[in-house]
PDB file of C-alpha atoms in Angstrom:
ATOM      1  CA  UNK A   1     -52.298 -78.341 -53.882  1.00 45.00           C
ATOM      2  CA  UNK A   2     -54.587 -77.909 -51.244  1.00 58.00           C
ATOM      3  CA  UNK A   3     -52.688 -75.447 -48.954  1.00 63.00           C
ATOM      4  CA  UNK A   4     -50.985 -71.964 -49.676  1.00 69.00           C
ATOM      5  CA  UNK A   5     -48.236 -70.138 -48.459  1.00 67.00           C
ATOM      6  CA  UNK A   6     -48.923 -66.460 -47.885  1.00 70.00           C
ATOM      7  CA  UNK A   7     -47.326 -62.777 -46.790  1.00 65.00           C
ATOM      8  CA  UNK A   8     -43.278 -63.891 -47.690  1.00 55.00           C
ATOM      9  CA  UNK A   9     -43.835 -67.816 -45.243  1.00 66.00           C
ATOM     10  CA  UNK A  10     -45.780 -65.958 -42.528  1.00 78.00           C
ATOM     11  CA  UNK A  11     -49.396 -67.357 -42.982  1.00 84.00           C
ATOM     12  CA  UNK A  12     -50.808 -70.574 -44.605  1.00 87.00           C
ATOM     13  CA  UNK A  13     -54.199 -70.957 -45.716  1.00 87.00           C
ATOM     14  CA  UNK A  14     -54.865 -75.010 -45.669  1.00 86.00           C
ATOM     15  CA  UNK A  15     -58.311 -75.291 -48.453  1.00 85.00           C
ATOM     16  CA  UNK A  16     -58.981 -78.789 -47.198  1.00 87.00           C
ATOM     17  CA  UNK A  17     -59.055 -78.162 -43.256  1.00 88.00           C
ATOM     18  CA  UNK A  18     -60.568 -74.811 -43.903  1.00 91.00           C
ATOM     19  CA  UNK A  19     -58.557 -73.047 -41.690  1.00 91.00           C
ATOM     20  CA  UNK A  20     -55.590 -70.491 -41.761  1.00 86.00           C
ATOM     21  CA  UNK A  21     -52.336 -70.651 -39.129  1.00 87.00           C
ATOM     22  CA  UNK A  22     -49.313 -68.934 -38.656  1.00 86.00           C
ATOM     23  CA  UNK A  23     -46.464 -71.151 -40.242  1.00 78.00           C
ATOM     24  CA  UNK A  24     -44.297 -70.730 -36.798  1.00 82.00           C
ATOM     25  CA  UNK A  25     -47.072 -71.940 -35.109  1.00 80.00           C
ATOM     26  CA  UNK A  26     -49.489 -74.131 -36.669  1.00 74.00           C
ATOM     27  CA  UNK A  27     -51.687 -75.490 -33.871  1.00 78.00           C
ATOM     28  CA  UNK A  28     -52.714 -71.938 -33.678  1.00 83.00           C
ATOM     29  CA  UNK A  29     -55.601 -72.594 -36.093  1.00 90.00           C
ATOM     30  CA  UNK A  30     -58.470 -70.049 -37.233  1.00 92.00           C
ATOM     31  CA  UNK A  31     -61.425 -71.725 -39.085  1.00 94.00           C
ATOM     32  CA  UNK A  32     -63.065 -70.535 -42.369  1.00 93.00           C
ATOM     33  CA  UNK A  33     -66.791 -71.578 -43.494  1.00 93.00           C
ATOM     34  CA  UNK A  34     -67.014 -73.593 -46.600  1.00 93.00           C
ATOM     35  CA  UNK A  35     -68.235 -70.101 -48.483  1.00 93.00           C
ATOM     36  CA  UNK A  36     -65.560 -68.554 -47.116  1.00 92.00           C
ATOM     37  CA  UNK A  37     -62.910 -70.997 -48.260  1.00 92.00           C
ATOM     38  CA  UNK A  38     -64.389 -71.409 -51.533  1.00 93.00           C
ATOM     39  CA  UNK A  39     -64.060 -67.359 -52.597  1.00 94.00           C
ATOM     40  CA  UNK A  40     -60.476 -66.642 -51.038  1.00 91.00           C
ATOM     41  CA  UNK A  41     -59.548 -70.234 -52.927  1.00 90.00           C
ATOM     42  CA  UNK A  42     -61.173 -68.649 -56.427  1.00 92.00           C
ATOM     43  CA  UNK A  43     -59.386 -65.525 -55.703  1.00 91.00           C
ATOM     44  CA  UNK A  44     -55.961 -67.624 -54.913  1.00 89.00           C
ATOM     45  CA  UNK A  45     -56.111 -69.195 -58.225  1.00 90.00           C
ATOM     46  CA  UNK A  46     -56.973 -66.084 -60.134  1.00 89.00           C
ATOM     47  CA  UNK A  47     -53.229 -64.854 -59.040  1.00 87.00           C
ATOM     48  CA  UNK A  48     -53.568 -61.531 -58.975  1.00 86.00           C
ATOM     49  CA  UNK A  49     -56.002 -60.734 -61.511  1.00 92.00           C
ATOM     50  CA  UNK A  50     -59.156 -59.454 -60.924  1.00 93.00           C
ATOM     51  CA  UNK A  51     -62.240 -61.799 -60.504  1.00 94.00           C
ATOM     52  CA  UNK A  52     -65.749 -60.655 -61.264  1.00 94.00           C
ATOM     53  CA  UNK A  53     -68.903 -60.696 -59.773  1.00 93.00           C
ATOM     54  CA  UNK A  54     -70.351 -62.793 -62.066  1.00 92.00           C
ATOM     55  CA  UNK A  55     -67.696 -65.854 -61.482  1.00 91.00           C
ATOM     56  CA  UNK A  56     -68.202 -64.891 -57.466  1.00 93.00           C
ATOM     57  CA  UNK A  57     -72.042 -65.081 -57.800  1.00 91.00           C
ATOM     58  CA  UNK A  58     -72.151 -68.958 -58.735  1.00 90.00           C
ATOM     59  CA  UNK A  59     -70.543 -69.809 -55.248  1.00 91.00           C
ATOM     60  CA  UNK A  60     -73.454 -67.964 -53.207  1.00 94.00           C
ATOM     61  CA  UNK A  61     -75.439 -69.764 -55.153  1.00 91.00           C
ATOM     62  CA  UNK A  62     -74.360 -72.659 -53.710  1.00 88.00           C
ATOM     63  CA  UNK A  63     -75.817 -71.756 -50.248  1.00 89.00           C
ATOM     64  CA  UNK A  64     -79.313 -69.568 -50.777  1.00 89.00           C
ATOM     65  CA  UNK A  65     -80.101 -66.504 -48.707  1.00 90.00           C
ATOM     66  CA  UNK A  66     -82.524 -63.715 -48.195  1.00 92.00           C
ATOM     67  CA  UNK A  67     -79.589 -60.861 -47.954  1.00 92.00           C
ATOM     68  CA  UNK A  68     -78.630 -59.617 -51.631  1.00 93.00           C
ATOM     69  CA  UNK A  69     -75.728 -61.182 -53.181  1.00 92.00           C
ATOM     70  CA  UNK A  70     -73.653 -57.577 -52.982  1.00 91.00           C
ATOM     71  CA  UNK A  71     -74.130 -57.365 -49.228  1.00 93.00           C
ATOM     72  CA  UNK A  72     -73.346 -61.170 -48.683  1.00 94.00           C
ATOM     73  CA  UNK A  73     -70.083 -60.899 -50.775  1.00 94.00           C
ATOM     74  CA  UNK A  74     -69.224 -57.552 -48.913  1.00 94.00           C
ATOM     75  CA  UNK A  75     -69.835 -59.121 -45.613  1.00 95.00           C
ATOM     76  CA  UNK A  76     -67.856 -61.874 -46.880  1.00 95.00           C
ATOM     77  CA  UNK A  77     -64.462 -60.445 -47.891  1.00 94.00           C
ATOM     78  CA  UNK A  78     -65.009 -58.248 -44.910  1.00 95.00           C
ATOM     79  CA  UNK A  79     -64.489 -61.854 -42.372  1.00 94.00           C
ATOM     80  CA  UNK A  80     -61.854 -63.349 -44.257  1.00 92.00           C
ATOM     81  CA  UNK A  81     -59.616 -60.496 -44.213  1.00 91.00           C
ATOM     82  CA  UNK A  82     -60.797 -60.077 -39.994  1.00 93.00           C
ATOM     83  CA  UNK A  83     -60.233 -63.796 -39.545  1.00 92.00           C
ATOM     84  CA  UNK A  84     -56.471 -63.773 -41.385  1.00 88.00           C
ATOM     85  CA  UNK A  85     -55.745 -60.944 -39.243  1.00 89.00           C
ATOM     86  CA  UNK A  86     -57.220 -62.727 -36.295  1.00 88.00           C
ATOM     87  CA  UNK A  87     -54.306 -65.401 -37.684  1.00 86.00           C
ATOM     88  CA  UNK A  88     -51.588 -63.032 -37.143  1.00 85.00           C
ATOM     89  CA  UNK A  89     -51.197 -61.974 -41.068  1.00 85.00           C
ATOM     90  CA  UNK A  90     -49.657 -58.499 -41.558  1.00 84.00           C
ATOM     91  CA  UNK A  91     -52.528 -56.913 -43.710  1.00 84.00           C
ATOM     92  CA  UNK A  92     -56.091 -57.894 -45.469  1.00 88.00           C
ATOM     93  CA  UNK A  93     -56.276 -60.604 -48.169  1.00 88.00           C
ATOM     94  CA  UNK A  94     -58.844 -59.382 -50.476  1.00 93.00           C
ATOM     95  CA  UNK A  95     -59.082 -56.183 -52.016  1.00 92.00           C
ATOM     96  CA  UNK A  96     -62.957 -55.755 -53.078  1.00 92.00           C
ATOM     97  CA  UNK A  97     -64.089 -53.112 -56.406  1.00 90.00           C
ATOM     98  CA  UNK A  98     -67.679 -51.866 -55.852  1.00 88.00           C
ATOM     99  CA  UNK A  99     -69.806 -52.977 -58.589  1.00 88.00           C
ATOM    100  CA  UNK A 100     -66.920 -55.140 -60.109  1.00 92.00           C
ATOM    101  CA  UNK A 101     -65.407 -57.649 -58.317  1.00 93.00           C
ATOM    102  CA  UNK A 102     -61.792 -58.520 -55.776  1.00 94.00           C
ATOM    103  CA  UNK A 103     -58.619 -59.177 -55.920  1.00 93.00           C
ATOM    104  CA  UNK A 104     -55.761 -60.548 -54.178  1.00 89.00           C
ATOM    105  CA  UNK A 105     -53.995 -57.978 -51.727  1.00 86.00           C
ATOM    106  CA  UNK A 106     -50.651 -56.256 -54.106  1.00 83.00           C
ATOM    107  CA  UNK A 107     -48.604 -57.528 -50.397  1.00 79.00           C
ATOM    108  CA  UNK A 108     -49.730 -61.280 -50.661  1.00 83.00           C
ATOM    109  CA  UNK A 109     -47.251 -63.918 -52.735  1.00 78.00           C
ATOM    110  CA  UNK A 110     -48.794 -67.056 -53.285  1.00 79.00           C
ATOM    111  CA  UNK A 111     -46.558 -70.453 -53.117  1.00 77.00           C
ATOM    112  CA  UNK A 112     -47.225 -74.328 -52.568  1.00 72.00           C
ATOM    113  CA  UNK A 113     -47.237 -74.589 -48.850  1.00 67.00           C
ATOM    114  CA  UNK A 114     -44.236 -76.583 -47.833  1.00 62.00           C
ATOM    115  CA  UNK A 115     -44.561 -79.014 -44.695  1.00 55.00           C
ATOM    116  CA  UNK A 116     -40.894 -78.201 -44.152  1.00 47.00           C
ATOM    117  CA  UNK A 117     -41.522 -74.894 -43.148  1.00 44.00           C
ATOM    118  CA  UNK A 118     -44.406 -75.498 -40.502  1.00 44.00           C
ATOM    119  CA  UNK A 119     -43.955 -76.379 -37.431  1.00 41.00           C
ATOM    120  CA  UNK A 120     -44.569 -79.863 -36.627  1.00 42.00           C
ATOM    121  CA  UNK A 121     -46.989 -80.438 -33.694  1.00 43.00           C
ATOM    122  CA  UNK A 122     -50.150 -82.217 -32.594  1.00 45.00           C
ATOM    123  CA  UNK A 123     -53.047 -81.193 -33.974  1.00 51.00           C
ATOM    124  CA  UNK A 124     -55.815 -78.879 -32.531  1.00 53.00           C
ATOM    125  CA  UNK A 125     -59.124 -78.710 -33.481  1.00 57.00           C
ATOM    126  CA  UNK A 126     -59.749 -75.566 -35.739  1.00 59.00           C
ATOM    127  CA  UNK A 127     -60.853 -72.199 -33.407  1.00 57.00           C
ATOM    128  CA  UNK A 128     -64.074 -70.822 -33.909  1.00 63.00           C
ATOM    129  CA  UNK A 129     -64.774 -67.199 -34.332  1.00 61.00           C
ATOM    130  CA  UNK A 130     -67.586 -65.721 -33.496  1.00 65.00           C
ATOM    131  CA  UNK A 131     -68.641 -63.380 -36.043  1.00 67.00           C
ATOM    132  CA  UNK A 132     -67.778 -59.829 -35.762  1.00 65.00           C
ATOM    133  CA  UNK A 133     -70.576 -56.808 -35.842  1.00 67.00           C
ATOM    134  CA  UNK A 134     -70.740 -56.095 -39.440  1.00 68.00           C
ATOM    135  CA  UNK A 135     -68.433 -53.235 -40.598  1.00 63.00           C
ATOM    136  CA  UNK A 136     -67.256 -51.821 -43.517  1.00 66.00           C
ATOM    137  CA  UNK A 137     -64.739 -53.816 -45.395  1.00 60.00           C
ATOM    138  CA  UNK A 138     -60.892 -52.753 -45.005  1.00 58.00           C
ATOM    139  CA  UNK A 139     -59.751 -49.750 -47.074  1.00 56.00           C
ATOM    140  CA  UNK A 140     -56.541 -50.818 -48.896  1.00 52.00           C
ATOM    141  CA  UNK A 141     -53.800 -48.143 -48.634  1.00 54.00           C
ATOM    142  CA  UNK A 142     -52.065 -49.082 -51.903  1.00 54.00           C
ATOM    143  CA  UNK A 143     -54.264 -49.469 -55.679  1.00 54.00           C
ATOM    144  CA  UNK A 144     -52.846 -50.749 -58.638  1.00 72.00           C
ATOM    145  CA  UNK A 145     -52.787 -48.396 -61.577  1.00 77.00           C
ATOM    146  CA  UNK A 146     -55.140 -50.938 -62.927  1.00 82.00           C
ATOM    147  CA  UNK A 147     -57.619 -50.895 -59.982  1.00 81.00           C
ATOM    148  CA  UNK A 148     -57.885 -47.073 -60.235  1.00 83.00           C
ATOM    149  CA  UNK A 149     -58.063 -46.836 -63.986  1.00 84.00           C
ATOM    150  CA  UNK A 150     -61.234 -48.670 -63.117  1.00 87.00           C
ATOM    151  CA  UNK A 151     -62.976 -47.083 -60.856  1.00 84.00           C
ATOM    152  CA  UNK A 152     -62.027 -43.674 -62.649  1.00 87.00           C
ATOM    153  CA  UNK A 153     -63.230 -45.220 -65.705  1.00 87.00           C
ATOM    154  CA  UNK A 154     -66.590 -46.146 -63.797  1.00 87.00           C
ATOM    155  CA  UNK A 155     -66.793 -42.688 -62.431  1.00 89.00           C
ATOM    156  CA  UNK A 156     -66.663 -41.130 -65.706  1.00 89.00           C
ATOM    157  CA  UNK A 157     -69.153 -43.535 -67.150  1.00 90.00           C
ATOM    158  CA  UNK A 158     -71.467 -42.571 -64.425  1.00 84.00           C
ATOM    159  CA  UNK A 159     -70.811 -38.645 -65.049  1.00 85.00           C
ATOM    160  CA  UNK A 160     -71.328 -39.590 -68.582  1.00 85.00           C
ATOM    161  CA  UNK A 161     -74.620 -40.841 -68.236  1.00 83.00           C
ATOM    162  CA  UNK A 162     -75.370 -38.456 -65.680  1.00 77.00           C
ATOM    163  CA  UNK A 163     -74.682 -35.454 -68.469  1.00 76.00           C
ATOM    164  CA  UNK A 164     -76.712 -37.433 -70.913  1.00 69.00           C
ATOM    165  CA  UNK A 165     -80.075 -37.682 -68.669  1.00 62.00           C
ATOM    166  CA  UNK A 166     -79.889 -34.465 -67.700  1.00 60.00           C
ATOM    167  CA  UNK A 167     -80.084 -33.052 -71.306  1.00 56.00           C
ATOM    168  CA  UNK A 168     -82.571 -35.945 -72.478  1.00 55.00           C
ATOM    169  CA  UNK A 169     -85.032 -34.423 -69.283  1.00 47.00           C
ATOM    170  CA  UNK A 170     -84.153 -30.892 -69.678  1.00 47.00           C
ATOM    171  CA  UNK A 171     -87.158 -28.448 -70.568  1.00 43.00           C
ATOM    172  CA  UNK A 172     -87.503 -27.988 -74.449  1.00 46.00           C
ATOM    173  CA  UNK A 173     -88.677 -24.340 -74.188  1.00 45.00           C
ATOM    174  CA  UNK A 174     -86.364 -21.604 -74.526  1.00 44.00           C
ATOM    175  CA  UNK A 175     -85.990 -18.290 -76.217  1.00 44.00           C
ATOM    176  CA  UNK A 176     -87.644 -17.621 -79.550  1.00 51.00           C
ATOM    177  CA  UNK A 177     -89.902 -20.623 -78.597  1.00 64.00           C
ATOM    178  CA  UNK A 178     -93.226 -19.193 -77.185  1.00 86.00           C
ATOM    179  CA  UNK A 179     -95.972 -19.394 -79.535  1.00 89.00           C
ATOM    180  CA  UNK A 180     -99.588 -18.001 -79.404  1.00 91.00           C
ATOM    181  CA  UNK A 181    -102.371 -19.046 -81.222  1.00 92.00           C
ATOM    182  CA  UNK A 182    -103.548 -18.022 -84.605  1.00 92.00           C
ATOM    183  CA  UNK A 183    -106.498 -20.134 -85.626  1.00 91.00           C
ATOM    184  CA  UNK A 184    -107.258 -23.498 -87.535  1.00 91.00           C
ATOM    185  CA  UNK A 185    -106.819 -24.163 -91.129  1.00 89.00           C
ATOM    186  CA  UNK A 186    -108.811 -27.602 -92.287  1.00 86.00           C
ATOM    187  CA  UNK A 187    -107.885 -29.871 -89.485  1.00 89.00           C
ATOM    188  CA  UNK A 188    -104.606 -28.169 -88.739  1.00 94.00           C
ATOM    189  CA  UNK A 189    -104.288 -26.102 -85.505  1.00 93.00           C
ATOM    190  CA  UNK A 190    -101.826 -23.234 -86.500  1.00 94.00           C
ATOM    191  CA  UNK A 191     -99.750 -21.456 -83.842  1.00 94.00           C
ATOM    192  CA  UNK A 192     -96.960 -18.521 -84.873  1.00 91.00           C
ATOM    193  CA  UNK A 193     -94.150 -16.631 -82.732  1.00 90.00           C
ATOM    194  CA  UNK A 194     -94.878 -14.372 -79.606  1.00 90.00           C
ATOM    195  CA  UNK A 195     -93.057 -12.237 -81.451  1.00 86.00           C
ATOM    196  CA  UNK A 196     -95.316 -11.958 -85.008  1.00 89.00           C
ATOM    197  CA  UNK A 197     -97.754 -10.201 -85.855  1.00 92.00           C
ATOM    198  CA  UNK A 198    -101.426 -11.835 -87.160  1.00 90.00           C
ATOM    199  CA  UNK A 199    -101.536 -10.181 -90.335  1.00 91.00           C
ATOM    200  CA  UNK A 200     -97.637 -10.075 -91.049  1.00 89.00           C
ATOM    201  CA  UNK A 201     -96.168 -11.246 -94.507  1.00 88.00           C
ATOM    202  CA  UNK A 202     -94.318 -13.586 -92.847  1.00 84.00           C
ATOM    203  CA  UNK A 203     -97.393 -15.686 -91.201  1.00 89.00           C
ATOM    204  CA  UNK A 204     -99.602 -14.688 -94.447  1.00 90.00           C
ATOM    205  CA  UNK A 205     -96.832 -16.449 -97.185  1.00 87.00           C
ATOM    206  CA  UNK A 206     -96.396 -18.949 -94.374  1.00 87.00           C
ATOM    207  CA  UNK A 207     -99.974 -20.015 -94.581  1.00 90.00           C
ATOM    208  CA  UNK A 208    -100.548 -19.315 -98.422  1.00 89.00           C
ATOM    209  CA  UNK A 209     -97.725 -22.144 -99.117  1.00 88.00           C
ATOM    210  CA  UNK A 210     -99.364 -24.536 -96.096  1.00 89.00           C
ATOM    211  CA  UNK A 211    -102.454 -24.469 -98.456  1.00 89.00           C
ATOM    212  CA  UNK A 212    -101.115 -25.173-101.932  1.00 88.00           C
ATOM    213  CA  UNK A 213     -98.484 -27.876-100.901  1.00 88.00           C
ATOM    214  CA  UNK A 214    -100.429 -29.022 -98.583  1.00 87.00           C
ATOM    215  CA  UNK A 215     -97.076 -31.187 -96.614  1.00 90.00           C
ATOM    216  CA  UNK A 216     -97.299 -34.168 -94.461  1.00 89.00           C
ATOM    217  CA  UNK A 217     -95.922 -35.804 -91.718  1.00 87.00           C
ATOM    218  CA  UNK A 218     -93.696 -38.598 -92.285  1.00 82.00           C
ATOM    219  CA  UNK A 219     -96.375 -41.177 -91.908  1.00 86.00           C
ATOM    220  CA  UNK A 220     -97.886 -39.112 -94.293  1.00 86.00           C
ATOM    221  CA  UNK A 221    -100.845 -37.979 -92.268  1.00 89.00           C
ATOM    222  CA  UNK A 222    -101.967 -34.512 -91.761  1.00 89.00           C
ATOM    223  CA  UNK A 223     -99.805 -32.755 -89.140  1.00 91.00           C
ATOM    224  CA  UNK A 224    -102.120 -31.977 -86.658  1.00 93.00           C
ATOM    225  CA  UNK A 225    -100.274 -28.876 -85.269  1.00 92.00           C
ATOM    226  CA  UNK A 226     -98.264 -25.892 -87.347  1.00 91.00           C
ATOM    227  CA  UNK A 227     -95.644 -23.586 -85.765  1.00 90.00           C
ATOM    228  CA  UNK A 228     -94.821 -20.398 -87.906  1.00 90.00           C
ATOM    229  CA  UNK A 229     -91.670 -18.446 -86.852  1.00 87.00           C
ATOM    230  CA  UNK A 230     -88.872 -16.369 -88.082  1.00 77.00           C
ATOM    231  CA  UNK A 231     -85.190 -17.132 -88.077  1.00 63.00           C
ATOM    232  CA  UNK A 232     -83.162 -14.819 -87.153  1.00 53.00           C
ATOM    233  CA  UNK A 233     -81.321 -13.557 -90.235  1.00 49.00           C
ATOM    234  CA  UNK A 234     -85.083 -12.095 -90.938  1.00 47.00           C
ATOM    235  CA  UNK A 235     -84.363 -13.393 -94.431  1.00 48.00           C
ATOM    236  CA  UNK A 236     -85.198 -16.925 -93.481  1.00 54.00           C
ATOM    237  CA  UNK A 237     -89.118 -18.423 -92.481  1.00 62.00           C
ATOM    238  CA  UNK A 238     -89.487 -20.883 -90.663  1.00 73.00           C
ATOM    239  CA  UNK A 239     -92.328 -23.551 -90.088  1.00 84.00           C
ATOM    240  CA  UNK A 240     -92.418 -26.834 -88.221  1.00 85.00           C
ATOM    241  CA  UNK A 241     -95.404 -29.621 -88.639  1.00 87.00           C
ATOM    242  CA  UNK A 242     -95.959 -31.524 -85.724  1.00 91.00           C
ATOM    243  CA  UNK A 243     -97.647 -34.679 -84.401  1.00 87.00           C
ATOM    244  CA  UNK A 244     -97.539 -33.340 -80.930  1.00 88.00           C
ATOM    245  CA  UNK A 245     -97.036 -30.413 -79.213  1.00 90.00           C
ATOM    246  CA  UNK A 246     -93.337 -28.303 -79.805  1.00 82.00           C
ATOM    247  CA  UNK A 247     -93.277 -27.926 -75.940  1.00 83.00           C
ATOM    248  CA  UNK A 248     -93.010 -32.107 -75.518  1.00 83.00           C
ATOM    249  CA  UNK A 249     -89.967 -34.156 -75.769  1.00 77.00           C
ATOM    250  CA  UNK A 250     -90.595 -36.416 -78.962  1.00 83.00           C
ATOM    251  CA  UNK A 251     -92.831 -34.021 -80.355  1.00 82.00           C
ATOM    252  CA  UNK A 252     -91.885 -35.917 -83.871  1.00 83.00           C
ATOM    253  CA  UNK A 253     -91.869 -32.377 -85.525  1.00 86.00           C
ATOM    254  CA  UNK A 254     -90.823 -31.574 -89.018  1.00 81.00           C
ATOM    255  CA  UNK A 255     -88.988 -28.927 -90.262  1.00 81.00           C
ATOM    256  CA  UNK A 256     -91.592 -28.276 -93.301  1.00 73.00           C
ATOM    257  CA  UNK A 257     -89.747 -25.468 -94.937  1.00 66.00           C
ATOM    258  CA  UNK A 258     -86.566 -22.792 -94.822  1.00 52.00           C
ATOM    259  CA  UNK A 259     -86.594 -20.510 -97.982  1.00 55.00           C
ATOM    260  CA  UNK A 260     -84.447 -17.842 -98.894  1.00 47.00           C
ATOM    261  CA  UNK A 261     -86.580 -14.528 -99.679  1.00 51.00           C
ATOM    262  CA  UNK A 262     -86.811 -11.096 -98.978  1.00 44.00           C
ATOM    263  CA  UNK A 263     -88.733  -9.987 -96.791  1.00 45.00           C
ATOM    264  CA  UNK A 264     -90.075  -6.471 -96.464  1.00 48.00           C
ATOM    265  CA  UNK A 265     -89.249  -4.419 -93.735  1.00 44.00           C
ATOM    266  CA  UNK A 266     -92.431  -3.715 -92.623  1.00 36.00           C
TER     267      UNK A 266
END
């Protein structure tokens, strides 16, 4: 069936003619582009549910243009629900998703249109509309619980990712994370805690162990870099061997040892 009944008898969409008119008076005739015709028809069909971008995105293709595909289908839904209003319908057609896709209007029923209920005249050529300034589409006033379990969805994604970034590019220094120099052992550059002494037991045992086991990265090349610190039960040393420095994201450090031992107090 080429032509559709829509809004409870009030408006008919003919696909063939391209053109929409009130049923009570059908020489009164508003006319459609073939682009036009062919997304409100692939919404039509889709009876109710929502259709996506990507099904939408083969019919542009159909007729090539400079202007992105978002802002053309924007633009788009934006004149057919101007041009069924220009045909006297009570409310827009389309309801568009950002980022998603449309769907049909919750107020629009869709039947077979029946030439019973038109008026029967002689018929006009189809009206031309100029095209309107471009505007921002038509903000429906009622959303299926499905439409906004949607977008909420999409807005937590986006706070999701949004969380996610901004600990992935936060700074990886922080408290108990400053180190100073201490010197070079073979081709190891050694660094310990702001907060350690040279000469302490904790740097000294640190170091003696560095040189018998003598531990590797996971490549099993020499680390290049060694971080000496203290945890802070003070019963607990820590050391770290690194490919890069501690400071970097990715610094592909190892945790080379955590030993229980007493330590003296001073």
């Amino acid at each position: 069936m080429a032509r559709y009944v829509l809004y409870a008898k009030s408006l008919c969409f003919d696909a063939e003619q391209q053109v929409f008119y009130p049923l009570n008076a059908s020489t009164q005739r508003v006319a459609l582009s073939t682009l036009q015709c062919a997304v409100l028809r692939r919404v039509l069909n889709a009876q109710g549910k929502l259709v996506r971008n990507q099904a939408l995105h083969v019919l542009f293709q159909r007729e090539p243009s400079d202007v992105p595909f978002a802002d053309r289908l924007t633009t788009t839904i934006a004149e057919i629900n101007r041009l069924a209003l220009h045909a006297h319908a009570p409310g827009a057609l389309i309801h568009q998703v950002p980022l998603i896709g449309c769907v049909l209007a919750e107020q629009v029923d869709v039947e077979p249109c029946n030439d019973t209920l038109s008026v029967k005249s002689e018929p006009e050529m189809p009206v031309n509309i100029q095209p309107a300034p471009r505007v921002n589409p038509v903000v429906a006033k009622k959303k299926s619980w499905l439409l906004r379990g949607v977008l909420a969805g999409f807005l937590l994604l986006n706070a999701m990712l949004a969380l996610v970034a901004r600990h992935e590019l936060a700074p990886a220094g922080h408290e108990g994370t400053d180190y100073k120099s201490y010197g070079q052992e073979a081709r190891t550059q050694v660094f310990i805690a702001e907060s350690l002494l040279p000469n302490s037991f904790v740097v000294q045992d640190a170091l003696r162990r560095f040189r018998d086991l003598k531990p590797r990265l996971a490549d099993g090349s020499t680390p290049p870099l060694l971080y000496i610190n203290r945890a802070g039960t003070r019963v607990f040393t820590s050391a770290f061997l690194c490919a890069r420095p501690m400071s970097q994201k990715n610094n592909e450090c190892l945790s080379w040892m955590v030993f229980a031992q007493e330590l003296p107090d001073a």
